[in-house]
Each structure stands twice: as C-alpha cells, then as structure tokens.
Coordinates of C-alpha atoms and ligand atoms in Angstrom, one line a residue:
M1 CA 7.4 -35.6 13.8
S2 CA 6.8 -33.2 11.2
I3 CA 3.5 -32.2 9.8
R4 CA 4.6 -31.9 6.3
R5 CA 2.2 -30.7 3.8
D6 CA 1.6 -29.6 0.3
R7 CA 0.2 -26.0 -0.4
I8 CA -3.2 -26.1 -2.3
R9 CA -1.5 -23.8 -4.8
D10 CA 1.3 -26.0 -5.7
V11 CA -0.9 -29.3 -5.8
L12 CA -3.4 -27.7 -8.3
K13 CA -0.5 -26.4 -10.5
T14 CA 1.9 -29.3 -10.5
G15 CA -0.2 -32.2 -9.1
S16 CA -0.4 -35.4 -11.3
E17 CA -2.9 -38.4 -11.2
G18 CA -2.2 -40.7 -8.7
Q19 CA 0.0 -38.5 -6.3
M20 CA -0.3 -38.9 -2.5
V21 CA -0.9 -35.6 -1.0
V22 CA -1.2 -33.9 2.4
V23 CA -3.2 -30.6 2.6
C24 CA -3.9 -28.6 5.7
G25 CA -6.5 -25.7 5.4
W26 CA -9.7 -24.5 6.8
V27 CA -13.1 -26.0 5.9
R28 CA -14.8 -23.6 3.8
S29 CA -17.9 -26.3 3.4
R30 CA -19.2 -29.6 3.9
R31 CA -21.6 -31.5 2.4
E32 CA -22.5 -35.1 3.3
S33 CA -24.2 -38.0 2.0
K34 CA -24.8 -41.8 3.2
T35 CA -21.5 -43.3 2.9
F36 CA -19.0 -40.4 2.2
A37 CA -18.5 -36.5 2.5
F38 CA -17.0 -33.3 0.7
L39 CA -14.9 -30.9 2.6
V40 CA -14.0 -28.1 0.6
L41 CA -10.4 -26.5 1.8
N42 CA -8.7 -23.1 1.6
D43 CA -5.4 -22.9 2.8
G44 CA -4.9 -19.3 2.0
S45 CA -2.0 -20.0 -0.7
C46 CA -4.4 -19.4 -3.4
Q47 CA -7.9 -18.4 -4.6
A48 CA -8.9 -21.6 -5.5
T49 CA -10.5 -24.3 -2.9
L50 CA -9.8 -27.9 -3.1
Q51 CA -12.2 -30.7 -2.8
C52 CA -11.6 -33.6 -0.6
I53 CA -13.8 -36.9 -0.6
I54 CA -14.0 -38.3 2.9
D55 CA -15.1 -41.8 2.8
Q56 CA -16.7 -43.6 5.6
N57 CA -14.2 -46.1 5.8
I58 CA -11.1 -44.0 6.4
P59 CA -9.4 -43.3 9.8
G60 CA -10.9 -40.1 11.0
F61 CA -14.2 -40.3 9.6
A62 CA -15.6 -40.2 13.0
L63 CA -14.4 -36.5 13.1
L64 CA -16.5 -35.2 10.3
G65 CA -19.3 -33.9 12.5
Q66 CA -16.7 -31.5 13.9
C67 CA -15.3 -30.5 10.7
Q68 CA -17.5 -27.3 10.3
T69 CA -17.0 -24.1 8.4
G70 CA -14.0 -22.6 9.7
A71 CA -12.4 -25.9 11.1
A72 CA -8.8 -26.5 10.8
V73 CA -8.0 -30.0 9.1
R74 CA -5.3 -32.1 7.9
I75 CA -6.1 -34.5 5.1
E76 CA -3.7 -36.9 3.4
G77 CA -5.1 -38.6 0.2
E78 CA -4.7 -39.6 -3.5
L79 CA -5.0 -36.9 -6.1
K80 CA -7.7 -37.7 -8.8
P81 CA -8.9 -35.6 -11.7
S82 CA -12.4 -33.9 -10.6
Q83 CA -15.7 -34.8 -11.8
G84 CA -17.0 -31.1 -10.8
K85 CA -16.7 -28.2 -13.0
G86 CA -14.3 -25.3 -12.2
Q87 CA -12.1 -27.8 -10.6
S88 CA -9.0 -29.7 -11.9
W89 CA -8.3 -32.0 -9.2
E90 CA -10.0 -33.7 -6.0
V91 CA -8.2 -35.5 -3.3
H92 CA -9.7 -38.9 -2.1
A93 CA -8.9 -38.8 1.5
K94 CA -7.1 -41.9 3.2
K95 CA -7.0 -40.2 6.6
L96 CA -8.7 -37.0 8.2
E97 CA -7.2 -35.2 11.4
L98 CA -8.8 -32.3 13.0
Y99 CA -6.8 -29.5 14.4
G100 CA -9.3 -27.1 15.4
E101 CA -13.2 -26.6 15.5
A102 CA -15.0 -23.8 15.0
N103 CA -18.2 -23.6 16.9
P104 CA -21.0 -22.9 14.1
E105 CA -23.2 -20.9 16.7
T106 CA -20.5 -18.4 17.3
Y107 CA -18.0 -18.6 14.1
P108 CA -18.6 -15.4 12.4
L109 CA -17.7 -16.4 8.8
Q110 CA -20.7 -18.9 8.3
K111 CA -22.6 -17.7 5.1
K112 CA -21.2 -15.6 2.4
G113 CA -21.9 -11.9 1.6
H114 CA -21.0 -10.2 4.7
T115 CA -20.3 -6.6 4.4
L116 CA -16.6 -5.2 4.2
E117 CA -17.7 -3.0 7.4
F118 CA -18.6 -6.0 9.3
L119 CA -15.5 -7.6 8.1
R120 CA -13.2 -4.7 9.3
E121 CA -14.9 -5.6 12.9
I122 CA -13.3 -9.1 12.6
A123 CA -10.1 -8.1 11.0
H124 CA -8.4 -11.1 12.7
L125 CA -10.3 -13.7 10.7
R126 CA -11.1 -11.6 7.4
G127 CA -8.0 -13.1 5.7
R128 CA -10.0 -16.3 5.4
T129 CA -12.8 -14.9 3.0
N130 CA -12.2 -14.8 -0.9
T131 CA -12.0 -10.9 -0.9
F132 CA -9.1 -10.7 1.8
G133 CA -7.5 -13.6 0.7
A134 CA -7.1 -12.0 -2.7
V135 CA -6.1 -8.6 -1.5
W136 CA -3.3 -9.9 1.0
R137 CA -1.7 -12.0 -1.7
L138 CA -2.0 -9.1 -4.4
R139 CA -0.5 -6.9 -1.6
N140 CA 2.4 -9.5 -1.1
S141 CA 3.2 -9.9 -5.0
L142 CA 2.9 -5.6 -5.3
A143 CA 5.9 -5.5 -2.6
H144 CA 7.8 -8.3 -4.1
G145 CA 7.3 -6.6 -7.5
V146 CA 8.4 -3.2 -6.2
H147 CA 11.7 -4.7 -5.1
D148 CA 12.2 -6.7 -8.2
F149 CA 11.8 -3.3 -10.3
F150 CA 14.2 -1.2 -8.4
Q151 CA 16.7 -4.0 -7.6
N152 CA 16.7 -4.8 -11.5
R153 CA 17.5 -1.2 -12.1
G154 CA 20.5 -1.2 -9.9
F155 CA 18.4 0.8 -7.0
M156 CA 19.7 0.2 -3.4
W157 CA 17.2 -0.5 -0.8
A158 CA 18.0 1.9 2.3
H159 CA 16.5 1.8 5.6
T160 CA 15.5 5.1 6.8
P161 CA 14.6 5.7 10.5
I162 CA 11.3 5.2 12.0
I163 CA 12.0 7.6 14.9
T164 CA 13.3 10.7 13.8
A165 CA 13.4 14.7 14.8
N166 CA 13.3 16.0 11.6
D167 CA 9.5 16.9 10.1
C168 CA 10.3 16.4 6.4
E169 CA 6.8 18.1 5.2
G170 CA 6.8 20.8 8.1
A171 CA 3.1 19.9 8.3
G172 CA 3.1 19.0 11.8
E173 CA 1.0 15.8 11.5
I174 CA 3.2 14.2 13.9
F175 CA 3.1 11.3 16.6
T176 CA 5.2 12.2 19.4
V177 CA 7.7 9.5 20.6
T178 CA 8.5 9.9 24.3
S179 CA 9.3 8.3 27.3
L180 CA 8.5 11.2 29.7
D181 CA 6.5 10.5 32.3
L182 CA 3.3 12.0 30.9
N183 CA 1.9 13.2 34.6
K184 CA 5.1 15.1 35.4
I185 CA 6.1 16.6 32.0
P186 CA 9.3 18.9 32.7
R187 CA 8.6 22.7 31.7
N188 CA 11.1 25.3 31.1
D189 CA 10.7 28.8 32.2
K190 CA 8.3 29.7 29.0
A191 CA 6.1 27.0 30.4
Q192 CA 6.9 24.8 27.1
I193 CA 7.8 21.3 27.3
D194 CA 11.5 20.7 27.7
W195 CA 12.2 18.1 25.4
S196 CA 16.0 18.1 26.6
K197 CA 14.7 16.1 29.4
D198 CA 13.3 13.5 27.0
F199 CA 14.8 10.2 25.8
F200 CA 16.5 11.6 22.7
G201 CA 17.1 15.2 24.2
K202 CA 15.0 16.6 21.5
H203 CA 11.3 16.0 20.7
A204 CA 11.2 13.0 18.8
H205 CA 8.3 11.6 16.5
L206 CA 7.4 8.9 13.9
T207 CA 8.6 9.8 10.2
V208 CA 6.2 11.2 8.2
S209 CA 8.7 10.4 5.2
G210 CA 12.2 9.0 4.7
Q211 CA 13.0 11.5 2.0
L212 CA 15.3 13.8 3.6
Q213 CA 17.6 10.6 4.9
G214 CA 16.9 9.1 1.3
E215 CA 18.6 12.2 -0.2
F216 CA 22.0 11.7 1.6
L217 CA 21.7 8.2 0.8
A218 CA 21.2 9.2 -2.6
L219 CA 24.0 11.5 -2.8
S220 CA 26.6 8.8 -1.8
H221 CA 25.0 5.7 -3.8
G222 CA 23.2 7.4 -6.6
D223 CA 20.0 5.4 -6.9
I224 CA 18.4 4.4 -3.9
Y225 CA 14.8 3.5 -2.5
T226 CA 13.2 2.9 0.8
F227 CA 9.9 1.1 1.6
G228 CA 9.0 1.1 4.9
P229 CA 6.1 2.7 7.5
T230 CA 5.5 6.1 7.8
F231 CA 2.9 7.9 10.2
R232 CA 0.7 10.6 9.8
A233 CA -1.5 12.2 12.5
E234 CA -3.9 13.8 10.1
N235 CA -7.3 13.7 11.4
S236 CA -8.9 12.8 8.2
N237 CA -11.3 10.0 8.1
T238 CA -11.4 9.5 4.5
T239 CA -11.5 6.4 2.1
R240 CA -7.7 7.1 1.1
H241 CA -5.9 8.0 4.4
L242 CA -4.3 6.1 6.9
S243 CA -2.2 7.1 10.2
E244 CA 0.4 4.2 9.3
F245 CA 1.0 3.2 5.8
W246 CA 3.7 2.1 4.0
M247 CA 5.7 4.4 1.6
I248 CA 8.2 3.7 -1.2
E249 CA 10.5 6.6 -1.5
P250 CA 13.0 6.3 -4.4
E251 CA 15.7 9.0 -4.7
M252 CA 18.1 9.4 -7.7
A253 CA 21.2 11.6 -7.9
F254 CA 21.9 13.1 -11.4
A255 CA 18.4 13.3 -12.3
D256 CA 15.8 16.0 -13.1
L257 CA 12.0 16.3 -13.0
E258 CA 11.7 14.7 -16.5
D259 CA 13.9 11.4 -15.1
D260 CA 11.4 11.5 -12.0
M261 CA 8.1 11.4 -14.1
Q262 CA 9.7 8.5 -16.3
L263 CA 10.5 6.4 -13.1
A264 CA 7.1 6.8 -11.6
E265 CA 5.5 5.9 -14.7
D266 CA 7.6 2.8 -15.3
L267 CA 7.3 1.6 -12.1
I268 CA 3.4 1.9 -12.2
R269 CA 3.2 0.1 -15.4
F270 CA 5.6 -2.2 -14.2
L271 CA 3.5 -3.4 -11.4
C272 CA 0.5 -3.5 -13.6
T273 CA 2.2 -6.0 -15.8
W274 CA 3.5 -7.8 -12.7
A275 CA 0.3 -8.1 -10.6
I276 CA -1.5 -9.7 -13.8
K277 CA 1.2 -12.2 -14.0
K278 CA 1.4 -13.0 -10.6
C279 CA -2.1 -12.8 -9.4
P280 CA -4.5 -13.4 -12.3
D281 CA -7.1 -15.3 -10.3
E282 CA -7.0 -12.8 -7.4
L283 CA -7.5 -10.1 -9.9
S284 CA -10.2 -11.4 -11.9
F285 CA -12.1 -12.2 -8.5
L286 CA -11.7 -8.7 -7.4
S287 CA -12.7 -6.9 -10.6
D288 CA -16.0 -9.1 -10.7
M289 CA -16.9 -8.5 -7.0
Y290 CA -15.8 -4.7 -6.8
K291 CA -15.8 -3.4 -10.1
G292 CA -12.4 -1.8 -10.2
M293 CA -10.2 -2.1 -13.5
T294 CA -10.8 -5.5 -15.1
P295 CA -7.6 -7.5 -15.7
D296 CA -7.8 -6.7 -19.7
E297 CA -7.6 -3.0 -18.4
I298 CA -4.6 -3.4 -16.0
V299 CA -2.8 -5.1 -18.9
K300 CA -3.7 -2.0 -20.9
L301 CA -2.5 0.4 -18.4
G302 CA 0.7 -1.6 -18.1
E303 CA 1.2 -0.8 -22.0
S304 CA 0.3 2.8 -22.3
K305 CA 2.0 6.1 -21.8
F306 CA 0.5 8.3 -18.9
A307 CA -0.8 11.7 -19.8
R308 CA 0.9 14.7 -18.6
M309 CA -0.3 18.1 -17.9
T310 CA 1.0 21.3 -15.9
Y311 CA -0.8 22.6 -12.9
T312 CA -1.5 25.9 -14.8
D313 CA -3.3 23.6 -17.7
A314 CA -4.8 21.8 -15.1
V315 CA -6.4 24.6 -13.3
K316 CA -7.6 26.1 -16.9
E317 CA -9.1 22.7 -17.3
L318 CA -10.9 22.7 -14.1
E319 CA -12.2 26.4 -14.4
K320 CA -13.7 25.1 -17.8
A321 CA -15.5 22.2 -16.2
T322 CA -19.4 22.4 -16.2
V323 CA -19.5 20.4 -13.0
K324 CA -19.6 22.3 -9.8
F325 CA -17.1 21.6 -7.3
E326 CA -17.5 21.8 -3.6
F327 CA -14.2 23.5 -3.4
P328 CA -13.8 26.4 -6.1
V329 CA -10.7 26.2 -8.1
K330 CA -8.5 29.1 -9.2
W331 CA -4.4 29.3 -9.7
G332 CA -2.7 29.1 -6.5
V333 CA -5.1 26.6 -4.8
D334 CA -4.1 23.1 -3.9
L335 CA -6.0 20.5 -6.0
Q336 CA -8.8 18.7 -3.9
S337 CA -9.6 15.1 -4.6
E338 CA -12.6 15.8 -6.3
H339 CA -10.6 18.2 -8.8
E340 CA -7.9 15.4 -9.2
R341 CA -10.7 12.7 -9.8
Y342 CA -12.3 15.1 -12.4
L343 CA -9.1 15.4 -14.3
T344 CA -8.5 11.5 -14.1
D345 CA -12.1 10.3 -14.5
Q346 CA -13.7 12.5 -16.9
V347 CA -10.5 14.6 -18.5
F348 CA -8.0 11.5 -19.3
K349 CA -9.9 8.8 -18.3
G350 CA -6.7 7.2 -17.3
P351 CA -3.8 8.0 -15.0
V352 CA -2.3 11.7 -15.3
I353 CA 1.1 13.2 -14.3
V354 CA 0.6 16.7 -13.1
T355 CA 3.7 19.1 -12.8
N356 CA 5.1 22.5 -11.6
Y357 CA 2.8 23.2 -8.8
P358 CA 2.7 26.9 -6.9
K359 CA 5.7 26.7 -4.8
D360 CA 3.4 28.1 -1.9
I361 CA 1.4 25.0 -1.4
K362 CA 4.4 22.6 -1.8
S363 CA 7.3 21.6 0.3
F364 CA 10.5 23.9 1.1
Y365 CA 12.8 21.5 -0.8
M366 CA 11.1 21.4 -4.0
R367 CA 13.5 22.9 -6.8
Q368 CA 12.2 26.5 -7.7
N369 CA 11.5 27.0 -11.6
D370 CA 12.5 30.1 -13.2
D371 CA 9.2 31.8 -13.3
G372 CA 9.6 32.7 -9.8
K373 CA 6.0 31.3 -9.1
T374 CA 6.1 27.2 -9.4
V375 CA 8.5 24.4 -8.3
A376 CA 9.4 21.4 -10.0
A377 CA 7.0 19.1 -8.4
M378 CA 4.8 16.1 -10.1
D379 CA 2.1 14.3 -8.7
V380 CA 0.7 11.1 -10.4
L381 CA -3.1 11.0 -10.1
A382 CA -5.1 7.8 -10.7
P383 CA -8.7 7.6 -11.3
K384 CA -11.2 7.3 -8.4
I385 CA -8.3 7.6 -5.8
G386 CA -6.7 10.7 -6.9
E387 CA -2.9 11.4 -5.9
I388 CA -0.8 8.3 -5.6
I389 CA 2.5 9.6 -6.1
G390 CA 3.9 12.9 -5.0
G391 CA 7.3 13.8 -6.0
S392 CA 9.9 16.4 -7.3
Q393 CA 13.2 17.7 -8.3
R394 CA 15.0 18.7 -5.0
E395 CA 16.6 22.3 -4.8
E396 CA 20.3 21.6 -5.1
R397 CA 21.5 25.3 -5.0
L398 CA 22.6 26.4 -1.5
D399 CA 21.4 29.9 -1.7
R400 CA 18.1 29.1 -3.1
L401 CA 17.5 26.4 -0.6
E402 CA 18.5 28.4 2.5
A403 CA 16.4 31.4 1.5
R404 CA 13.2 29.2 0.9
I405 CA 13.8 27.6 4.4
R406 CA 14.1 31.3 5.7
E407 CA 10.9 32.4 3.8
M408 CA 9.1 29.6 5.3
K409 CA 10.3 30.1 8.6
L410 CA 11.3 26.4 9.1
P411 CA 14.0 25.6 11.7
L412 CA 17.5 26.0 9.7
D413 CA 19.5 24.8 12.5
D414 CA 17.7 21.7 12.9
L415 CA 18.1 21.1 8.7
Q416 CA 21.8 21.9 8.7
W417 CA 22.8 18.5 7.7
Y418 CA 20.4 18.5 5.0
V419 CA 21.5 22.0 3.8
D420 CA 25.1 20.6 3.8
L421 CA 24.2 18.1 1.2
R422 CA 24.2 21.3 -1.1
R423 CA 27.6 22.6 0.3
Y424 CA 29.9 19.5 -0.6
G425 CA 29.3 18.2 -4.0
S426 CA 25.8 18.9 -4.5
V427 CA 24.1 17.4 -7.7
P428 CA 20.6 17.7 -9.4
H429 CA 18.5 14.8 -7.9
A430 CA 14.8 14.1 -7.7
G431 CA 12.5 11.5 -6.1
F432 CA 9.2 10.6 -5.1
G433 CA 6.7 9.1 -2.5
L434 CA 4.3 6.0 -3.9
G435 CA 1.9 5.0 -1.0
F436 CA 1.5 1.6 -1.2
E437 CA -1.9 1.1 0.2
R438 CA -2.8 3.6 -2.7
I439 CA -1.4 1.6 -5.5
V440 CA -3.0 -1.9 -3.9
Q441 CA -6.3 -0.1 -4.0
Y442 CA -6.0 1.3 -7.4
L443 CA -5.0 -2.3 -8.6
S444 CA -7.6 -4.2 -6.4
G445 CA -10.4 -1.9 -6.8
M446 CA -11.0 -1.7 -3.1
A447 CA -13.1 1.4 -2.4
N448 CA -11.7 1.8 1.4
I449 CA -7.8 2.0 1.9
R450 CA -8.8 0.5 5.3
D451 CA -9.4 -3.0 3.4
V452 CA -6.0 -3.1 1.6
I453 CA -3.7 -3.1 5.0
P454 CA -4.3 -6.0 7.4
C455 CA -4.5 -3.7 10.5
P456 CA -5.7 -0.2 9.4
R457 CA -4.5 2.7 11.7
A458 CA -7.0 5.5 11.6
P459 CA -8.5 8.1 14.1
Q460 CA -10.1 6.1 16.7
T461 CA -9.1 2.9 15.2
I462 CA -6.5 0.8 16.6
A463 CA -7.8 -2.8 17.4
F464 CA -6.1 -5.8 16.1
Ligands
ATP501 P1 -2.6 13.7 0.3 O1 -2.7 15.0 -0.7 O2 -3.5 12.2 -0.5 O3 -3.2 13.7 1.4 P2 -0.1 14.1 0.4 O4 0.0 15.2 -0.4 O5 0.0 14.7 1.8 O6 -1.1 13.1 0.1 P3 2.6 13.0 0.2 O7 2.9 13.8 1.3 O8 2.9 13.7 -1.0 O9 1.2 13.0 0.3 O10 3.1 11.7 0.5 C1 3.4 10.7 -0.6 C2 2.5 9.7 -0.9 O11 2.2 8.9 0.1 C3 1.0 10.3 -1.6 O12 1.1 10.3 -2.8 C4 0.2 9.1 -1.1 O13 0.1 8.0 -2.2 C5 0.6 8.5 0.2 N1 0.1 9.2 1.2 C6 -0.1 10.3 1.9 N2 -0.6 10.4 3.1 C7 -1.3 9.1 3.2 C8 -2.1 8.5 4.2 N3 -2.5 9.4 5.2 N4 -2.3 7.3 3.9 C9 -1.9 6.5 2.9 N5 -1.2 7.1 2.0 C10 -0.7 8.3 2.2
MN502 MN1 1.4 15.0 -1.9

C-alpha cells in the first residue's frame, strides 16, 4: 500500500474545483463547532496553509480530539473554493487519519511569537514555524540558483576535499582531523606531536577553503566552481560567523580582477532575481517580520550596478566620517565590520566592491600590484552584514609567488604542487569565495547567521 499524497503547494497552484486530493501535514490550528471542525495544515512545501473541513459524518471524525497543534494527519477530500479570505481553496474531507499526536502539555510550538533564541534551542522542530519554513525553502532555492547560474555559464562543479593538509589562508584556525589515541599522543625528540604516526602521516584538518585545489582544476578545465562545507575554528561569537559553513568558490582561468568582480556582481544580482521568482511568498513574509530588504528592494538590487571603490579611497572616506569607530582606521589596517557597514549603510546605501587591499593584510596567493604595496583583491560588502564575498586575481608569476611564500614564512615544501601550477602553463586566473549563509542572511533579513542554517555550529554549540 502506498501513502500517495499531494503537496499543498501543488494543490494551491494547480488545483481545480471538485478535484479529489490527499494532503498530509502537521496541524497548525483546530477550530470546532457542533457538527464539524476546521483543521489548518502545513506540510512544509510552501508558506501557505490549507484549511480542511472535517464533518462529523466522515470516517476518522472520532480522532479529531487527538488532532491538536503539531499532530501529523492525512486527509482525503474534495477541493472547493474557499469562502475565507486569503485562501483560494479548502478541502472538504472525506476521510481523516492520524499519524502522530502532539501532546499540548509538552509540544513547544503551541503559540505564535516564540523568540528566535528559544527556537534555536528546539532546532529539530523550528522548521515547522512560518519563519524557518521560509528560510529553509529560500536556502534551498538559492542553492539551486547557484548551480543554475554556474551551469548555464559553462562552469564545472568541482568537488574539492573536506580533509586536507593544506591550510589555504595560513590563519591556523583549523580543526585537526586525527585518529591518534589522544591519551597516548606520539611525540618526536623535540616533544612535538609526531604527525607521521597519524592516519595520513601528516597533520590533517578540515578544509577552510577549496581554493588551492580549485585553482588546479581551473588550470585544466577553465571555469569551475566549488560548493561545499568549510570549517573554521575561529572563536568568534558574532552574528555572521559559523564554525561550519557552506562556501561557493568559482575559479576562472584566463581572467583578471575585473572579470572576477563582474562575475561576483552578476552572481549576486542573479540570485536576487532568482529568489524573487522562486520564493515570493517567503520573501514577503520575511521582510514583513524581520525588516530586511523588501521584495521591491531585492528586485531593484537585481537590476542595479554595484558601487566600486579602492581600499585606499575607502580609508579616506572612513577617515572623513564623523562617527566614532571602535577600531580607528588608517591606511594598512584591515577593515572591521563597523567600517564595512559604514561604507554600505551610510556611504553607498547598498553593496560595494572594495579593491586593491594592502598586501600585508591579505593572503600570499593574491596577485601583487605594481605599486609594491597592494594586491589585486576584492571584497563585496553588503549592508548590515559586511563582507559576503572575498576574492582576488591569483599570483601567476612563479618568482613573485615563491618570494611571497618565503617572505611570509609559509611552508614552501607543502605548497610545491601549488607553485608547480606557475611552472607549467601558468595563466592569469582569478576567483572568489561567497559564504552561502551570508547571502541567505542578506536576502532573508535574518539578523543572526545561526538562523539561516538548520544545525548551526559555533563555539560551545553543537546540539542537533
Ligand atoms: P570575515 O572577514 O567576515 O571573517 P574572511 O575574510 O575570514 O571573512 P574569507 O576567508 O575571505 O573570509 O572567506 C570567504 C567568504 O566566506 C567570506 O566573504 C564570507 O562570506 C564567508 N565566511 C568566512 N568566514 C565565515 C564564517 N566563519 N562563517 C560564515 N561565513 C564565513
Ligand atoms: Mn575575506
């Protein structure tokens, strides 16, 4: 026997009068009168609920008492135009079945208006709220959109490793992967951990970025992108950092910083237009609730060019600012999130691409500019969030790259394969990393990044 069912989304979109449907879902509310009752269902397929009328004469009516908020039910019935406002269809039930009750004494989602903090503590149930129903569907649509964008442009989706021995950023904020017995860690004669005895014979960790491997794939296939999980052990309890997040990293051979910026802007604008097309109900619900961008503003963003500014000019702008920053600005410092937000929220009132950062605050692989001070880097900054994309043209000149690796005292031996790419058929190439949760945050208006991924990982946070 099968439990064939119709998704509420499809019923509402393509239903016709008199059509027999089977809907399965969770009860949002129940209202009773003498001879019949209303059950309002949501099945997670869309923002809308579907009202079902349960008459006392139908099989299963006796179960109604158990069909409380949160219970899972199956209803077979006939589709009729709805009298109620805001509803196109309702179901006149012919049969009611109950799958699972939800005890009203203990089911946590009784009433509306729980705080997001509370809902984070019941992450296993929060997907049943309007808010998280909307955010998870938006997240899904954006992921689909990312693939659509790149596939239509002829980029190849490349799978880079999750376990690696290369620390791309050299930042050291990594999670070690080991099978050593932590009670008996082997050490060498200098009392350092002897990684040669570990599973891979090297110090391995979870990847912080797929870029280095992405580069060699671009140098064989031209245009590629990665879309996968990345991990950072930064102990930062902010509203825009996770310890596990998803990153999209395109890498293009035969491309420079200008091409890189264009791709970044095109991608974000495409995702705005895509989201409006795929998730109109979700976006209008979220913008009403959380005061992010309105759907109209998202449409407009999809149509407008991004502002651009060099780091040097950005610093001048920040030095002119009358507001007092917690971190003072001068040429050479890394921009803090308060500075980024000043540029986006006050100066440009929209996203801005900042280019040509000082080489000392950026990674070793970025292409050195002729001024000897800056590199061909670019960050895309978004209002309220700050950096959502970080990218650069890569250093393709062998001598320059090796000199920089030595200068920064990075392990040249471990990076030999990376340097090799400059030895054999080197080409100008460029790419960037887009934090997937940051773009979901931007378009959903959710203030905290922990509310745009089902199971957030952060310091001291790993339940679910
Ligand atoms: P930030 O300055 O915001 O900490 P970053 O400069 O360390 O970011 P990159 O190394 O450039 O970040 O990573 C590329 C992109 O990945 C960033 O632009 C951002 O969108 C995203 N990202 C980086 N770190 C995190 C994190 N901890 N959680 C979620 N997204 C992140
Ligand atoms: Mn960055």
